[in-house]
CSV table of C-alpha atoms and ligand atoms in Angstrom, one decimal:
chain,number,residue,atom,x,y,z
H,1,UNK,CA,21.4,-1.0,10.7
H,2,UNK,CA,21.6,-0.5,6.8
H,3,UNK,CA,22.3,3.2,6.3
H,4,UNK,CA,19.9,3.2,3.5
H,5,UNK,CA,17.5,3.2,6.6
H,6,UNK,CA,16.7,5.2,9.4
H,7,UNK,CA,15.1,4.9,12.8
H,8,UNK,CA,12.2,6.6,14.1
H,9,UNK,CA,11.1,5.1,17.2
H,10,UNK,CA,11.5,2.2,17.0
H,11,UNK,CA,10.4,1.9,13.3
H,12,UNK,CA,12.8,1.3,10.5
H,13,UNK,CA,11.9,3.7,7.3
H,14,UNK,CA,13.8,4.8,4.3
H,15,UNK,CA,16.3,7.7,4.1
H,16,UNK,CA,15.2,8.0,0.0
H,17,UNK,CA,13.0,11.1,0.0
H,18,UNK,CA,11.9,11.0,4.0
H,19,UNK,CA,13.5,12.4,6.8
H,20,UNK,CA,12.8,12.2,10.7
H,21,UNK,CA,11.9,16.1,10.7
H,22,UNK,CA,9.2,15.5,8.1
H,23,UNK,CA,7.7,12.3,9.7
H,24,UNK,CA,7.9,14.4,13.0
H,25,UNK,CA,6.0,16.7,11.6
H,26,UNK,CA,3.5,14.6,9.5
H,27,UNK,CA,2.8,13.0,12.8
H,28,UNK,CA,2.4,15.9,14.9
H,29,UNK,CA,1.4,18.9,12.9
H,30,UNK,CA,0.0,18.2,9.6
H,31,UNK,CA,-4.0,19.2,10.3
H,32,UNK,CA,-6.3,16.5,9.2
H,33,UNK,CA,-9.6,17.8,6.9
H,34,UNK,CA,-13.0,15.8,7.8
H,35,UNK,CA,-13.3,15.2,3.7
H,36,UNK,CA,-9.6,13.8,3.7
H,37,UNK,CA,-9.3,10.9,2.1
H,38,UNK,CA,-6.3,8.5,3.3
H,39,UNK,CA,-4.9,5.7,1.3
H,40,UNK,CA,-3.0,2.8,3.9
H,41,UNK,CA,-1.3,0.3,3.3
H,42,UNK,CA,1.7,-1.8,4.6
H,43,UNK,CA,4.0,-2.1,1.2
H,44,UNK,CA,2.9,-3.7,-1.7
H,45,UNK,CA,0.0,-4.4,-1.1
H,46,UNK,CA,-2.0,-2.9,-3.8
H,47,UNK,CA,-1.1,0.6,-3.0
H,48,UNK,CA,-1.0,2.0,-6.2
H,49,UNK,CA,-3.8,0.6,-7.6
H,50,UNK,CA,-5.8,2.0,-4.9
H,51,UNK,CA,-4.2,5.3,-6.4
H,52,UNK,CA,-5.5,5.3,-9.4
H,53,UNK,CA,-9.0,3.4,-7.7
H,54,UNK,CA,-9.8,7.1,-5.8
H,55,UNK,CA,-8.2,9.4,-8.3
H,56,UNK,CA,-10.4,8.1,-10.9
H,57,UNK,CA,-13.5,8.0,-8.8
H,58,UNK,CA,-12.5,11.6,-7.9
H,59,UNK,CA,-12.8,12.7,-11.5
H,60,UNK,CA,-16.2,10.3,-11.7
H,61,UNK,CA,-14.3,8.1,-14.1
H,62,UNK,CA,-12.7,10.5,-16.4
H,63,UNK,CA,-9.3,9.0,-17.2
H,64,UNK,CA,-7.5,12.6,-18.3
H,65,UNK,CA,-6.0,12.7,-14.8
H,66,UNK,CA,-4.5,10.0,-14.2
H,67,UNK,CA,-3.0,10.2,-17.6
H,68,UNK,CA,-1.6,13.1,-17.7
H,69,UNK,CA,-0.2,13.4,-13.4
H,70,UNK,CA,2.0,11.1,-11.7
H,71,UNK,CA,0.1,9.4,-8.9
H,72,UNK,CA,2.6,10.3,-6.2
H,73,UNK,CA,1.3,14.0,-7.5
H,74,UNK,CA,-2.2,12.6,-7.6
H,75,UNK,CA,-2.0,11.1,-4.3
H,76,UNK,CA,1.1,12.7,-2.8
H,77,UNK,CA,2.5,10.6,0.2
H,78,UNK,CA,2.6,12.0,3.8
H,79,UNK,CA,6.4,10.5,4.4
H,80,UNK,CA,7.6,11.9,1.2
H,81,UNK,CA,5.5,15.0,0.4
H,82,UNK,CA,3.9,16.3,4.0
H,83,UNK,CA,4.2,19.7,3.2
H,84,UNK,CA,3.1,19.7,-0.2
H,85,UNK,CA,0.1,17.3,1.1
H,86,UNK,CA,-0.7,20.0,3.4
H,87,UNK,CA,-1.3,22.7,1.1
H,88,UNK,CA,-2.8,21.3,-1.2
H,89,UNK,CA,-6.0,23.4,-2.1
H,90,UNK,CA,-7.6,19.5,-4.1
H,91,UNK,CA,-11.1,18.2,-2.2
H,92,UNK,CA,-11.2,15.9,-1.0
H,93,UNK,CA,-7.6,15.9,-0.9
H,94,UNK,CA,-6.2,11.9,-1.4
H,95,UNK,CA,-3.4,10.9,0.3
H,96,UNK,CA,-1.9,7.7,0.8
H,97,UNK,CA,0.8,6.4,3.6
H,98,UNK,CA,2.7,3.2,5.0
H,99,UNK,CA,2.9,4.3,8.6
H,100,UNK,CA,1.8,2.3,11.8
H,101,UNK,CA,-1.1,3.2,12.8
H,102,UNK,CA,1.0,4.7,15.9
H,103,UNK,CA,2.5,6.9,14.4
H,104,UNK,CA,0.2,8.1,12.1
H,105,UNK,CA,-1.0,11.7,11.7
H,106,UNK,CA,-2.5,12.8,14.9
H,107,UNK,CA,-5.0,15.3,14.0
H,108,UNK,CA,-6.4,12.2,12.1
H,109,UNK,CA,-7.9,10.7,16.1
H,110,UNK,CA,-11.5,12.5,16.0
H,111,UNK,CA,-12.0,13.6,12.5
H,112,UNK,CA,-14.1,12.1,10.0
H,113,UNK,CA,-11.2,11.9,7.3
H,114,UNK,CA,-11.5,8.1,6.4
H,115,UNK,CA,-9.6,5.4,5.4
H,116,UNK,CA,-9.4,2.6,3.5
H,117,UNK,CA,-6.7,0.0,4.5
H,118,UNK,CA,-5.9,-2.7,1.6
H,119,UNK,CA,-4.9,-5.5,3.2
H,120,UNK,CA,-2.9,-8.6,1.1
H,121,UNK,CA,-1.6,-12.5,1.5
H,122,UNK,CA,1.5,-11.7,3.4
H,123,UNK,CA,3.3,-14.1,1.6
H,124,UNK,CA,2.7,-12.3,-1.5
H,125,UNK,CA,3.8,-9.1,0.0
H,126,UNK,CA,7.0,-10.8,0.9
H,127,UNK,CA,7.0,-11.9,-2.0
H,128,UNK,CA,6.7,-8.9,-3.8
H,129,UNK,CA,9.1,-6.4,-1.9
H,130,UNK,CA,11.9,-8.6,-2.7
H,131,UNK,CA,11.6,-8.0,-6.0
H,132,UNK,CA,10.5,-4.4,-5.2
H,133,UNK,CA,13.9,-4.8,-3.5
H,134,UNK,CA,16.1,-5.7,-5.7
H,135,UNK,CA,15.3,-3.0,-8.4
H,136,UNK,CA,15.2,0.1,-6.2
H,137,UNK,CA,18.7,1.7,-4.7
H,138,UNK,CA,16.4,2.5,-1.5
H,139,UNK,CA,16.2,-1.0,-0.5
H,140,UNK,CA,19.3,-3.7,0.4
H,141,UNK,CA,19.6,-5.9,-2.2
H,142,UNK,CA,18.6,-9.3,-0.7
H,143,UNK,CA,20.5,-11.7,-0.5
H,144,UNK,CA,18.0,-14.8,-0.8
H,145,UNK,CA,14.5,-15.2,-0.6
H,146,UNK,CA,14.4,-17.6,2.5
H,147,UNK,CA,16.5,-14.7,4.4
H,148,UNK,CA,15.1,-12.0,3.2
H,149,UNK,CA,11.8,-13.7,4.6
H,150,UNK,CA,12.8,-13.9,7.9
H,151,UNK,CA,13.8,-10.1,8.3
H,152,UNK,CA,9.9,-9.5,6.8
H,153,UNK,CA,9.0,-11.9,10.0
H,154,UNK,CA,11.0,-10.2,12.1
H,155,UNK,CA,10.0,-6.7,10.9
H,156,UNK,CA,13.4,-5.9,10.2
H,157,UNK,CA,12.7,-3.5,7.6
H,158,UNK,CA,11.0,-0.6,6.4
H,159,UNK,CA,7.7,0.3,8.1
H,160,UNK,CA,8.0,-2.6,10.7
H,161,UNK,CA,6.2,-5.9,10.9
H,162,UNK,CA,3.5,-6.8,8.5
H,163,UNK,CA,1.8,-8.3,11.6
H,164,UNK,CA,1.9,-5.2,14.0
H,165,UNK,CA,0.6,-2.6,11.1
H,166,UNK,CA,-1.9,-4.9,9.8
H,167,UNK,CA,-3.1,-5.3,13.8
H,168,UNK,CA,-2.9,-1.9,15.1
H,169,UNK,CA,-4.5,-0.7,11.8
H,170,UNK,CA,-7.4,-2.8,11.5
H,171,UNK,CA,-8.2,-2.1,15.5
H,172,UNK,CA,-10.5,0.9,13.7
H,173,UNK,CA,-12.4,-2.3,12.7
H,174,UNK,CA,-16.2,-1.4,12.6
H,175,UNK,CA,-15.7,2.7,12.9
H,176,UNK,CA,-17.7,4.2,10.0
H,177,UNK,CA,-14.9,6.0,8.6
H,178,UNK,CA,-12.6,3.1,8.3
H,179,UNK,CA,-12.8,0.4,5.4
H,180,UNK,CA,-10.8,-2.1,4.7
H,181,UNK,CA,-10.3,-3.8,1.5
H,182,UNK,CA,-8.2,-7.0,0.3
H,183,UNK,CA,-6.2,-6.9,-2.2
H,184,UNK,CA,-7.8,-10.4,-3.2
H,185,UNK,CA,-11.4,-9.6,-3.3
H,186,UNK,CA,-9.9,-6.3,-5.4
H,187,UNK,CA,-8.6,-8.8,-7.9
H,188,UNK,CA,-11.6,-11.0,-8.4
H,189,UNK,CA,-14.5,-8.9,-8.3
H,190,UNK,CA,-12.9,-5.3,-9.4
H,191,UNK,CA,-16.2,-4.0,-9.9
H,192,UNK,CA,-18.2,-5.0,-7.3
H,193,UNK,CA,-14.9,-3.7,-4.8
H,194,UNK,CA,-15.5,0.0,-6.8
H,195,UNK,CA,-18.8,-0.2,-5.6
H,196,UNK,CA,-18.0,-0.6,-2.8
H,197,UNK,CA,-15.3,2.0,-1.9
H,198,UNK,CA,-18.0,4.5,-4.2
H,199,UNK,CA,-20.6,3.8,-1.2
H,200,UNK,CA,-18.0,3.9,1.5
H,201,UNK,CA,-17.0,7.0,0.0
H,202,UNK,CA,-20.6,8.6,-0.4
H,203,UNK,CA,-19.8,8.9,-4.2
H,204,UNK,CA,-22.6,8.4,-6.9
H,205,UNK,CA,-21.2,7.4,-10.4
H,206,UNK,CA,-22.7,6.3,-13.2
H,207,UNK,CA,-22.5,2.4,-14.5
H,208,UNK,CA,-20.6,4.3,-17.5
H,209,UNK,CA,-18.2,5.7,-14.9
H,210,UNK,CA,-17.8,2.5,-12.9
H,211,UNK,CA,-17.2,0.5,-16.1
H,212,UNK,CA,-14.2,3.6,-16.5
H,213,UNK,CA,-12.8,3.4,-13.0
H,214,UNK,CA,-12.3,-0.6,-13.3
H,215,UNK,CA,-11.0,-0.9,-17.2
H,216,UNK,CA,-8.2,2.4,-16.5
H,217,UNK,CA,-6.9,0.2,-12.9
H,218,UNK,CA,-6.9,-3.3,-14.5
H,219,UNK,CA,-3.1,-4.4,-14.3
H,220,UNK,CA,-2.6,-4.2,-17.8
H,221,UNK,CA,-3.7,-0.6,-18.5
H,222,UNK,CA,-2.0,0.4,-15.6
H,223,UNK,CA,1.1,-1.3,-16.6
H,224,UNK,CA,1.6,0.5,-19.3
H,225,UNK,CA,0.4,4.0,-17.7
H,226,UNK,CA,3.7,5.7,-17.6
H,227,UNK,CA,1.5,7.7,-15.1
H,228,UNK,CA,1.3,4.9,-12.6
H,229,UNK,CA,4.1,2.1,-14.0
H,230,UNK,CA,6.6,4.5,-11.9
H,231,UNK,CA,8.7,4.4,-15.4
H,232,UNK,CA,9.0,8.0,-15.0
H,233,UNK,CA,11.3,7.4,-12.0
H,234,UNK,CA,15.1,7.3,-13.0
H,235,UNK,CA,16.8,4.0,-13.1
H,236,UNK,CA,19.5,4.4,-11.3
H,237,UNK,CA,16.3,4.4,-8.1
H,238,UNK,CA,14.2,2.1,-9.8
H,239,UNK,CA,15.8,-0.5,-12.3
H,240,UNK,CA,13.3,-1.7,-13.8
H,241,UNK,CA,15.0,-4.0,-16.2
H,242,UNK,CA,16.0,-6.1,-12.5
H,243,UNK,CA,12.1,-6.1,-12.2
H,244,UNK,CA,9.4,-4.0,-13.2
H,245,UNK,CA,7.5,-2.5,-11.0
H,246,UNK,CA,3.9,-3.2,-11.9
H,247,UNK,CA,5.2,-7.2,-12.1
H,248,UNK,CA,2.4,-9.9,-11.9
H,249,UNK,CA,-0.4,-8.4,-10.1
H,250,UNK,CA,-1.7,-12.3,-9.1
H,251,UNK,CA,-2.6,-13.5,-6.3
H,252,UNK,CA,-0.9,-16.5,-5.0
H,253,UNK,CA,2.7,-16.1,-6.9
H,254,UNK,CA,4.2,-16.9,-2.8
H,255,UNK,CA,3.6,-20.4,-4.1
H,256,UNK,CA,6.2,-20.2,-7.2
H,257,UNK,CA,8.4,-18.5,-4.0
H,258,UNK,CA,8.5,-20.7,-1.2
H,259,UNK,CA,10.0,-24.0,-0.3
H,260,UNK,CA,7.7,-26.3,1.8
H,261,UNK,CA,9.7,-26.1,4.7
H,262,UNK,CA,9.6,-22.1,4.4
H,263,UNK,CA,5.9,-21.9,4.0
H,264,UNK,CA,5.6,-24.4,7.7
H,265,UNK,CA,7.6,-21.8,9.1
H,266,UNK,CA,5.6,-18.8,8.0
H,267,UNK,CA,2.4,-20.6,8.6
H,268,UNK,CA,3.0,-21.3,12.5
H,269,UNK,CA,4.4,-18.1,12.8
H,270,UNK,CA,1.4,-16.6,11.2
H,271,UNK,CA,-0.8,-19.0,13.2
H,272,UNK,CA,0.9,-17.8,16.3
H,273,UNK,CA,0.8,-13.6,15.8
H,274,UNK,CA,-2.5,-14.1,14.2
H,275,UNK,CA,-4.4,-16.0,16.7
H,276,UNK,CA,-7.7,-15.1,17.9
H,277,UNK,CA,-7.7,-11.7,15.4
H,278,UNK,CA,-11.3,-10.3,14.3
H,279,UNK,CA,-11.4,-10.7,10.8
H,280,UNK,CA,-10.7,-13.7,8.6
H,281,UNK,CA,-8.2,-12.9,5.4
H,282,UNK,CA,-9.2,-14.8,2.3
H,283,UNK,CA,-6.0,-16.1,2.6
H,284,UNK,CA,-6.8,-17.8,5.9
H,285,UNK,CA,-8.7,-20.9,4.5
H,286,UNK,CA,-5.6,-22.5,3.2
H,287,UNK,CA,-4.0,-22.6,6.8
I,301,LIG,P1,3.4,-7.9,-7.2
I,301,LIG,O1,4.5,-7.3,-7.1
I,301,LIG,O2,3.0,-8.9,-7.0
I,301,LIG,O3,3.5,-8.2,-9.2
I,301,LIG,P2,2.5,-1.2,-4.0
I,301,LIG,O4,1.7,-0.5,-4.9
I,301,LIG,O5,1.7,-1.5,-2.3
I,301,LIG,O6,4.4,-0.6,-4.2
I,301,LIG,O7,2.1,-3.4,-4.8
I,301,LIG,C1,3.0,-3.1,-5.6
I,301,LIG,C2,2.0,-4.5,-6.0
I,301,LIG,O8,0.4,-4.3,-6.6
I,301,LIG,C3,2.4,-5.5,-7.4
I,301,LIG,O9,2.3,-6.5,-6.9
I,301,LIG,C4,2.0,-4.7,-8.2
I,301,LIG,O10,2.1,-5.8,-9.4
I,301,LIG,C5,0.6,-4.5,-7.9
I,301,LIG,N1,-0.5,-3.5,-8.7
I,301,LIG,C6,-0.1,-2.9,-8.6
I,301,LIG,N2,-1.3,-2.2,-9.7
I,301,LIG,C7,-2.1,-3.5,-10.0
I,301,LIG,C8,-3.6,-4.0,-10.8
I,301,LIG,N3,-4.2,-2.4,-11.4
I,301,LIG,N4,-4.1,-5.0,-10.3
I,301,LIG,C9,-3.5,-6.3,-9.6
I,301,LIG,N5,-1.6,-5.7,-9.2
I,301,LIG,C10,-1.3,-4.3,-9.4
């Protein structure tokens, strides 16, 4: 195992900003409140985007918070800032996490806290993660894309297998406090999806406020916003010269990276692992 990662109950986690003690605290001792809102994702599925959307909804479309406070302080990560998240007096607390369902905060079970789970075409996740692994010092620098995709498939990377993560969280489908959001639908119809998110959160925004949420979370706006684009992180941790954090923000970039053979291999495994799964995703149409 890479020295950059540690194993927590069979799941690899990055050592950077994260340790087994804090994860155990998050799992066993963190006290969820009924009005908490969790932004949950597998890495590179649109976490930062949802963080900014939720921040703006919370502030009724006023962009000041998004423009002045870094995303990790607005929506702290439970795996990196569990103690800060715990003592926050903010209501509702907005909290992000990549933890798989089976390692998630126990006090969440039975609470009314809400989860928005953003899920993205795994091929685009693999591409995005490949570039992320190249630009950060807390992931192993991948040797080649094909090798990287094989590790992605086996789940031999931080936060484990995409398949297990998605299947684990989507067991909550149908529950009142759970909403699934695809990156692809958000990309296609941001306004429509922001309205759905507001409805799920029981938050009524007027048209102007909804417009502001959409405008201030466009890819271009977030790419230029220092509080969203991670440019405040020193370059020895994230080298944006190698690849910007806000890289392309598109759907289907996998087509520029997967060879025909790798794509066929991936599709075969995808079909096998997702066979009989209860939900159809936008990308399933092309299988
Ligand atoms: P790409 O690398 O494909 O560009 P996460 O926040 O979960 O780490 O996900 C990062 C991915 O979401 C990156 O994908 C990033 O560009 C994309 N992203 C972030 N904000 C976005 C936005 N406002 N619109 C579209 N994509 C966005």
